[in-house]
Amino acid sequence: MKTIATLPKSSSGLLVLTSWVLIFMELCTVFSGGEAAHAVKRFTGLYTGPYFDPSTTTNITTQLGTHAYLPCKVKQLGNKSVSWIRRRDAHILTVDRFTFIADDRFQAFLVESTDTWTLQVKYVQARDAGQYECQVSTEPKMSHFITLNVVVPKIEIMGESDIYVKTGSPVTLKCIITQSLEEPAYIFWYHDGERMLENYLAISEIRMERVRADTTIGTLQIHHARPEDSGNYTCSPSNLDSASVLLHVLNGEHPAAMQRGKNSASPIPGWSHLSMGLGLGACTSPRFAFAIALSVAAIAELLVT
């Protein structure tokens, strides 16, 4: 009778375990497009816990009124949470996809293909500038800091704040926008609060052009100014402040007469009479003319008071 060799129990258990490992690896290969593949991808290699991708930026610059995106790349996150915190007031903005601030301009989302948790700040305001913390819920906490810089474009209408022209003259208003990272989608012009549309096209021309990498010029041209064209003109770019000027269309008046204000020079009482007396010097002796001038000036001063 032959003796059949048998494996020890320990060897048999090892064989079963090895078989299950091979089956599991085969299943991972078969379902490489599903959840199993995602799990294998996330935990590939020696798992040592979450860490920040060293290529993640630490500075973001955006323009006032636009949307800002602050990226935070966290590798091997596992079951940990990612929070965004505003450093100036230690306010928790988001935890994973949940928002914890009563400001719907803030939102966080995950781009799984790059393991990036991004904080979105819509319609950026000047006060949004500062440092933001991307924090992972390890023990102790891990943090990555990003500084948000907000560029505020400058806007002005070229020339004086009050413009004087004669009836029938051409008028060109230039709205200059500088320090602008993005070209505005549009520049609207308003005349006394009314947007200049089709009813103005017969007498005006409106255009916009990008002249440099950070400069845009909007132009309003009135071919033949009329008295009814007088008033306030405002250029209003998209997502930016506006600028205004006052246009005065004159019917032959001298502009200086309309510009006289409290800072204008006032005549000295009696001075016109003194000047008149001094004018006598052309036909009398200087000493006699000066005496008459002083007398006339003194009498005029008494009459005024």
Coordinates of C-alpha atoms in Angstrom, one line a residue:
M1 CA 0.0 0.0 0.0
K2 CA 1.4 3.3 -1.1
T3 CA 1.8 6.1 1.4
I4 CA 0.3 9.5 0.2
A5 CA 2.3 12.5 1.3
T6 CA 0.2 15.2 3.0
L7 CA 1.0 18.8 3.6
P8 CA 1.2 20.1 7.1
K9 CA -1.7 22.2 8.2
S10 CA 0.4 25.3 8.3
S11 CA 1.5 24.8 4.6
S12 CA -2.1 24.2 3.6
G13 CA -3.2 27.5 5.2
L14 CA -0.4 29.4 3.5
L15 CA -1.5 28.0 0.1
V16 CA -5.1 29.1 0.7
L17 CA -4.0 32.6 1.7
T18 CA -1.7 32.8 -1.4
S19 CA -4.6 31.8 -3.6
W20 CA -6.9 34.5 -2.2
V21 CA -4.3 37.1 -2.7
L22 CA -3.9 36.1 -6.3
I23 CA -7.7 36.2 -6.8
F24 CA -7.9 39.7 -5.2
M25 CA -5.1 41.0 -7.4
E26 CA -6.9 39.5 -10.5
L27 CA -10.2 41.2 -9.5
C28 CA -8.4 44.5 -9.1
T29 CA -7.1 44.1 -12.6
V30 CA -10.5 43.2 -14.0
F31 CA -12.3 46.1 -12.4
S32 CA -9.6 48.6 -13.0
G33 CA -12.1 51.2 -14.2
G34 CA -14.3 51.1 -11.0
E35 CA -14.0 51.7 -7.3
A36 CA -11.4 49.1 -6.8
A37 CA -9.0 50.9 -9.2
H38 CA -9.6 54.1 -7.3
A39 CA -8.7 52.5 -4.0
V40 CA -5.6 50.9 -5.5
K41 CA -4.5 54.2 -7.0
R42 CA -5.0 56.1 -3.8
F43 CA -3.0 53.7 -1.7
T44 CA -0.4 52.6 -4.2
G45 CA 3.1 52.1 -2.7
L46 CA 4.2 52.5 0.9
Y47 CA 1.3 54.3 2.7
T48 CA 2.8 56.8 5.1
G49 CA -0.2 59.1 5.5
P50 CA -1.2 62.4 3.8
Y51 CA 1.3 64.9 2.5
F52 CA 1.2 68.1 0.5
D53 CA 2.4 68.1 -3.1
P54 CA 5.5 70.3 -3.0
S55 CA 4.6 71.8 -6.4
T56 CA 1.5 73.5 -4.9
T57 CA 1.7 77.2 -5.3
T58 CA 1.9 79.6 -2.3
N59 CA 0.8 82.8 -4.1
I60 CA -2.3 83.6 -6.2
T61 CA -2.9 87.0 -7.8
T62 CA -6.3 87.9 -9.1
Q63 CA -8.2 91.1 -10.1
L64 CA -10.9 92.8 -8.2
G65 CA -14.4 91.5 -9.2
T66 CA -13.1 88.3 -10.8
H67 CA -13.1 84.7 -9.4
A68 CA -10.1 83.3 -7.5
Y69 CA -9.1 79.7 -7.2
L70 CA -6.7 78.6 -4.4
P71 CA -5.4 75.0 -5.0
C72 CA -4.3 72.6 -2.3
K73 CA -2.8 69.3 -3.5
V74 CA -3.0 66.6 -0.8
K75 CA -1.6 63.1 -1.7
Q76 CA -2.7 59.9 0.1
L77 CA -5.4 61.7 2.0
G78 CA -7.2 58.5 3.1
N79 CA -10.1 59.2 5.4
K80 CA -8.8 62.6 6.6
S81 CA -10.7 65.9 6.0
V82 CA -9.5 69.1 4.4
S83 CA -10.4 72.5 5.8
W84 CA -9.9 76.0 4.5
I85 CA -9.3 78.7 7.1
R86 CA -9.0 82.5 6.6
R87 CA -6.0 83.5 8.6
R88 CA -6.9 87.2 9.4
D89 CA -9.8 86.1 11.6
A90 CA -9.3 82.4 12.0
H91 CA -12.7 81.8 10.4
I92 CA -13.3 78.2 9.1
L93 CA -14.6 78.6 5.5
T94 CA -15.1 75.0 4.4
V95 CA -14.6 71.5 5.6
D96 CA -14.4 69.1 2.7
R97 CA -17.3 70.1 0.4
F98 CA -19.3 71.8 3.2
T99 CA -19.3 75.6 3.6
F100 CA -19.1 77.0 7.1
I101 CA -19.4 80.8 6.4
A102 CA -22.5 82.8 5.6
D103 CA -21.0 84.1 2.4
D104 CA -21.9 82.1 -0.7
R105 CA -18.9 83.5 -2.5
F106 CA -16.8 80.8 -0.9
Q107 CA -16.9 77.1 -2.0
A108 CA -14.5 74.2 -2.0
F109 CA -14.4 71.3 -4.4
L110 CA -12.2 68.3 -5.2
V111 CA -10.6 67.5 -8.5
E112 CA -10.0 63.8 -7.9
S113 CA -7.6 63.3 -10.9
T114 CA -5.1 65.6 -9.3
D115 CA -6.0 65.1 -5.6
T116 CA -6.5 68.9 -5.4
W117 CA -8.9 70.6 -3.0
T118 CA -9.6 74.0 -4.4
L119 CA -11.1 77.0 -2.6
Q120 CA -13.2 79.2 -4.9
V121 CA -13.7 82.9 -4.1
K122 CA -16.3 84.5 -6.4
Y123 CA -16.4 88.2 -7.2
V124 CA -13.2 88.9 -5.3
Q125 CA -13.3 92.0 -3.1
A126 CA -10.3 94.1 -1.9
R127 CA -10.8 92.8 1.7
D128 CA -10.4 89.2 0.5
A129 CA -6.7 89.7 0.1
G130 CA -4.5 87.9 2.7
Q131 CA -3.4 84.4 3.7
Y132 CA -5.5 81.3 3.6
E133 CA -4.7 78.0 5.3
C134 CA -5.4 74.5 3.8
Q135 CA -5.5 72.2 6.8
V136 CA -5.6 68.4 7.0
S137 CA -7.2 66.7 10.0
T138 CA -4.1 64.6 11.0
E139 CA -2.7 64.6 14.5
P140 CA -0.9 67.0 14.7
K141 CA -2.6 69.1 12.1
M142 CA -0.9 69.6 8.7
S143 CA -1.2 73.1 7.0
H144 CA -0.3 74.6 3.7
F145 CA -0.6 78.4 3.3
I146 CA -1.5 80.4 0.2
T147 CA -1.5 84.2 -0.1
L148 CA -4.2 85.8 -2.2
N149 CA -3.2 89.1 -3.8
V150 CA -6.0 91.3 -5.2
V151 CA -5.1 93.8 -7.9
V152 CA -7.4 96.9 -8.0
P153 CA -7.5 98.5 -11.5
K154 CA -7.4 102.3 -11.8
I155 CA -10.1 104.0 -13.9
E156 CA -10.2 107.6 -15.0
I157 CA -11.5 109.8 -17.8
M158 CA -8.7 111.7 -19.4
G159 CA -8.7 115.5 -18.8
E160 CA -10.4 117.8 -16.4
S161 CA -13.5 117.0 -14.3
D162 CA -15.3 119.8 -16.1
I163 CA -15.1 120.1 -19.9
Y164 CA -16.2 123.2 -21.8
V165 CA -16.8 123.2 -25.6
K166 CA -18.6 125.4 -28.1
T167 CA -21.8 124.2 -29.8
G168 CA -21.0 122.2 -32.9
S169 CA -17.6 121.2 -31.7
P170 CA -16.5 117.5 -31.6
V171 CA -16.0 116.0 -28.2
T172 CA -13.9 112.9 -27.4
L173 CA -14.0 111.3 -24.0
K174 CA -11.5 108.6 -23.2
C175 CA -12.0 106.2 -20.3
I176 CA -8.6 104.7 -19.3
I177 CA -8.4 101.5 -17.3
T178 CA -4.9 100.6 -16.0
Q179 CA -3.4 97.8 -13.8
S180 CA -6.1 95.5 -15.3
L181 CA -5.1 91.8 -15.5
E182 CA -8.2 91.0 -17.6
E183 CA -9.8 93.1 -20.3
P184 CA -13.4 94.1 -19.2
A185 CA -16.1 92.4 -21.0
Y186 CA -17.7 95.8 -21.8
I187 CA -17.6 99.5 -21.0
F188 CA -21.0 101.2 -20.8
W189 CA -21.4 104.9 -21.1
Y190 CA -24.1 106.9 -19.4
H191 CA -25.4 110.4 -19.9
D192 CA -27.1 111.8 -16.8
G193 CA -27.8 108.3 -15.7
E194 CA -29.2 107.1 -19.0
R195 CA -27.2 104.4 -20.9
M196 CA -26.1 105.6 -24.3
L197 CA -27.6 103.2 -26.8
E198 CA -29.2 103.4 -30.3
N199 CA -30.7 106.9 -29.8
Y200 CA -27.2 108.3 -29.4
L201 CA -25.6 106.5 -32.3
A202 CA -26.5 109.3 -34.8
I203 CA -24.3 111.7 -32.9
S204 CA -21.7 109.6 -31.2
E205 CA -19.4 106.7 -31.6
I206 CA -18.5 104.2 -28.9
R207 CA -15.6 101.8 -29.0
M208 CA -13.2 99.8 -26.7
E209 CA -9.6 98.6 -27.3
R210 CA -6.9 96.8 -25.4
V211 CA -3.7 98.9 -26.0
R212 CA -1.3 97.1 -23.6
A213 CA -1.2 94.0 -21.5
D214 CA -2.8 95.8 -18.5
T215 CA -4.5 98.8 -20.2
T216 CA -7.9 99.2 -21.9
I217 CA -9.3 102.4 -23.3
G218 CA -13.0 103.1 -23.9
T219 CA -13.8 106.0 -26.2
L220 CA -17.0 108.0 -26.6
Q221 CA -17.0 110.5 -29.5
I222 CA -19.7 113.1 -30.1
H223 CA -19.3 114.5 -33.6
H224 CA -21.2 117.8 -33.2
A225 CA -22.0 118.8 -29.6
R226 CA -25.4 120.4 -28.9
P227 CA -26.5 122.2 -25.8
E228 CA -28.7 119.2 -24.8
D229 CA -25.5 117.1 -24.8
S230 CA -24.4 118.9 -21.7
G231 CA -24.4 117.0 -18.4
N232 CA -22.7 114.1 -16.5
Y233 CA -20.9 111.4 -18.6
T234 CA -20.0 108.2 -16.8
C235 CA -18.0 105.2 -18.1
S236 CA -18.7 102.0 -16.3
P237 CA -16.6 98.9 -17.1
S238 CA -17.8 95.4 -16.1
N239 CA -17.0 94.4 -12.5
L240 CA -15.2 97.7 -11.9
D241 CA -15.8 101.1 -10.4
S242 CA -17.0 104.0 -12.7
A243 CA -15.6 107.4 -13.6
S244 CA -17.4 110.6 -14.5
V245 CA -17.0 114.1 -16.0
L246 CA -19.2 117.1 -16.6
L247 CA -19.6 118.4 -20.1
H248 CA -20.7 122.0 -20.7
V249 CA -21.7 122.9 -24.3
L250 CA -21.7 126.7 -24.6
N251 CA -23.5 129.0 -26.9
G252 CA -20.7 131.5 -27.4
E253 CA -20.1 132.1 -23.7
H254 CA -16.5 132.3 -22.4
P255 CA -15.7 129.2 -20.4
A256 CA -13.8 131.2 -17.8
A257 CA -17.0 133.1 -16.9
M258 CA -18.6 129.8 -15.9
Q259 CA -15.6 128.5 -14.0
R260 CA -15.4 131.4 -11.5
G261 CA -15.9 130.1 -8.0
K262 CA -15.0 130.9 -4.4
N263 CA -11.3 130.4 -5.1
S264 CA -11.4 133.0 -7.9
A265 CA -9.6 136.4 -7.3
S266 CA -12.0 139.1 -6.1
P267 CA -11.4 142.8 -7.0
I268 CA -10.1 145.1 -4.2
P269 CA -12.8 147.7 -3.2
G270 CA -12.1 151.1 -4.9
W271 CA -9.4 149.6 -7.1
S272 CA -11.3 150.2 -10.3
H273 CA -11.7 153.9 -9.3
L274 CA -8.1 154.1 -8.4
S275 CA -7.2 152.7 -11.8
M276 CA -9.5 155.2 -13.5
G277 CA -7.8 158.1 -11.6
L278 CA -4.4 156.8 -12.6
G279 CA -5.4 156.8 -16.2
L280 CA -5.5 160.6 -16.0
G281 CA -1.7 160.5 -15.9
A282 CA -1.8 160.2 -19.7
C283 CA -3.1 163.8 -20.0
T284 CA -1.9 165.5 -16.7
S285 CA 1.2 165.6 -14.5
P286 CA 1.8 162.4 -12.7
R287 CA 1.7 164.1 -9.2
F288 CA -1.7 165.7 -10.0
A289 CA -3.1 162.5 -11.5
F290 CA -2.1 160.5 -8.4
A291 CA -3.7 163.0 -6.1
I292 CA -7.0 162.8 -8.0
A293 CA -6.8 159.0 -8.1
L294 CA -6.4 158.8 -4.3
S295 CA -9.3 161.2 -3.8
V296 CA -11.6 159.2 -6.1
A297 CA -10.7 155.9 -4.5
A298 CA -11.3 157.3 -1.0
I299 CA -14.7 158.7 -2.0
A300 CA -15.7 155.3 -3.6
E301 CA -14.6 153.5 -0.4
L302 CA -16.9 155.7 1.7
L303 CA -19.8 155.2 -0.7
V304 CA -19.3 151.4 -0.4
T305 CA -19.2 151.3 3.4

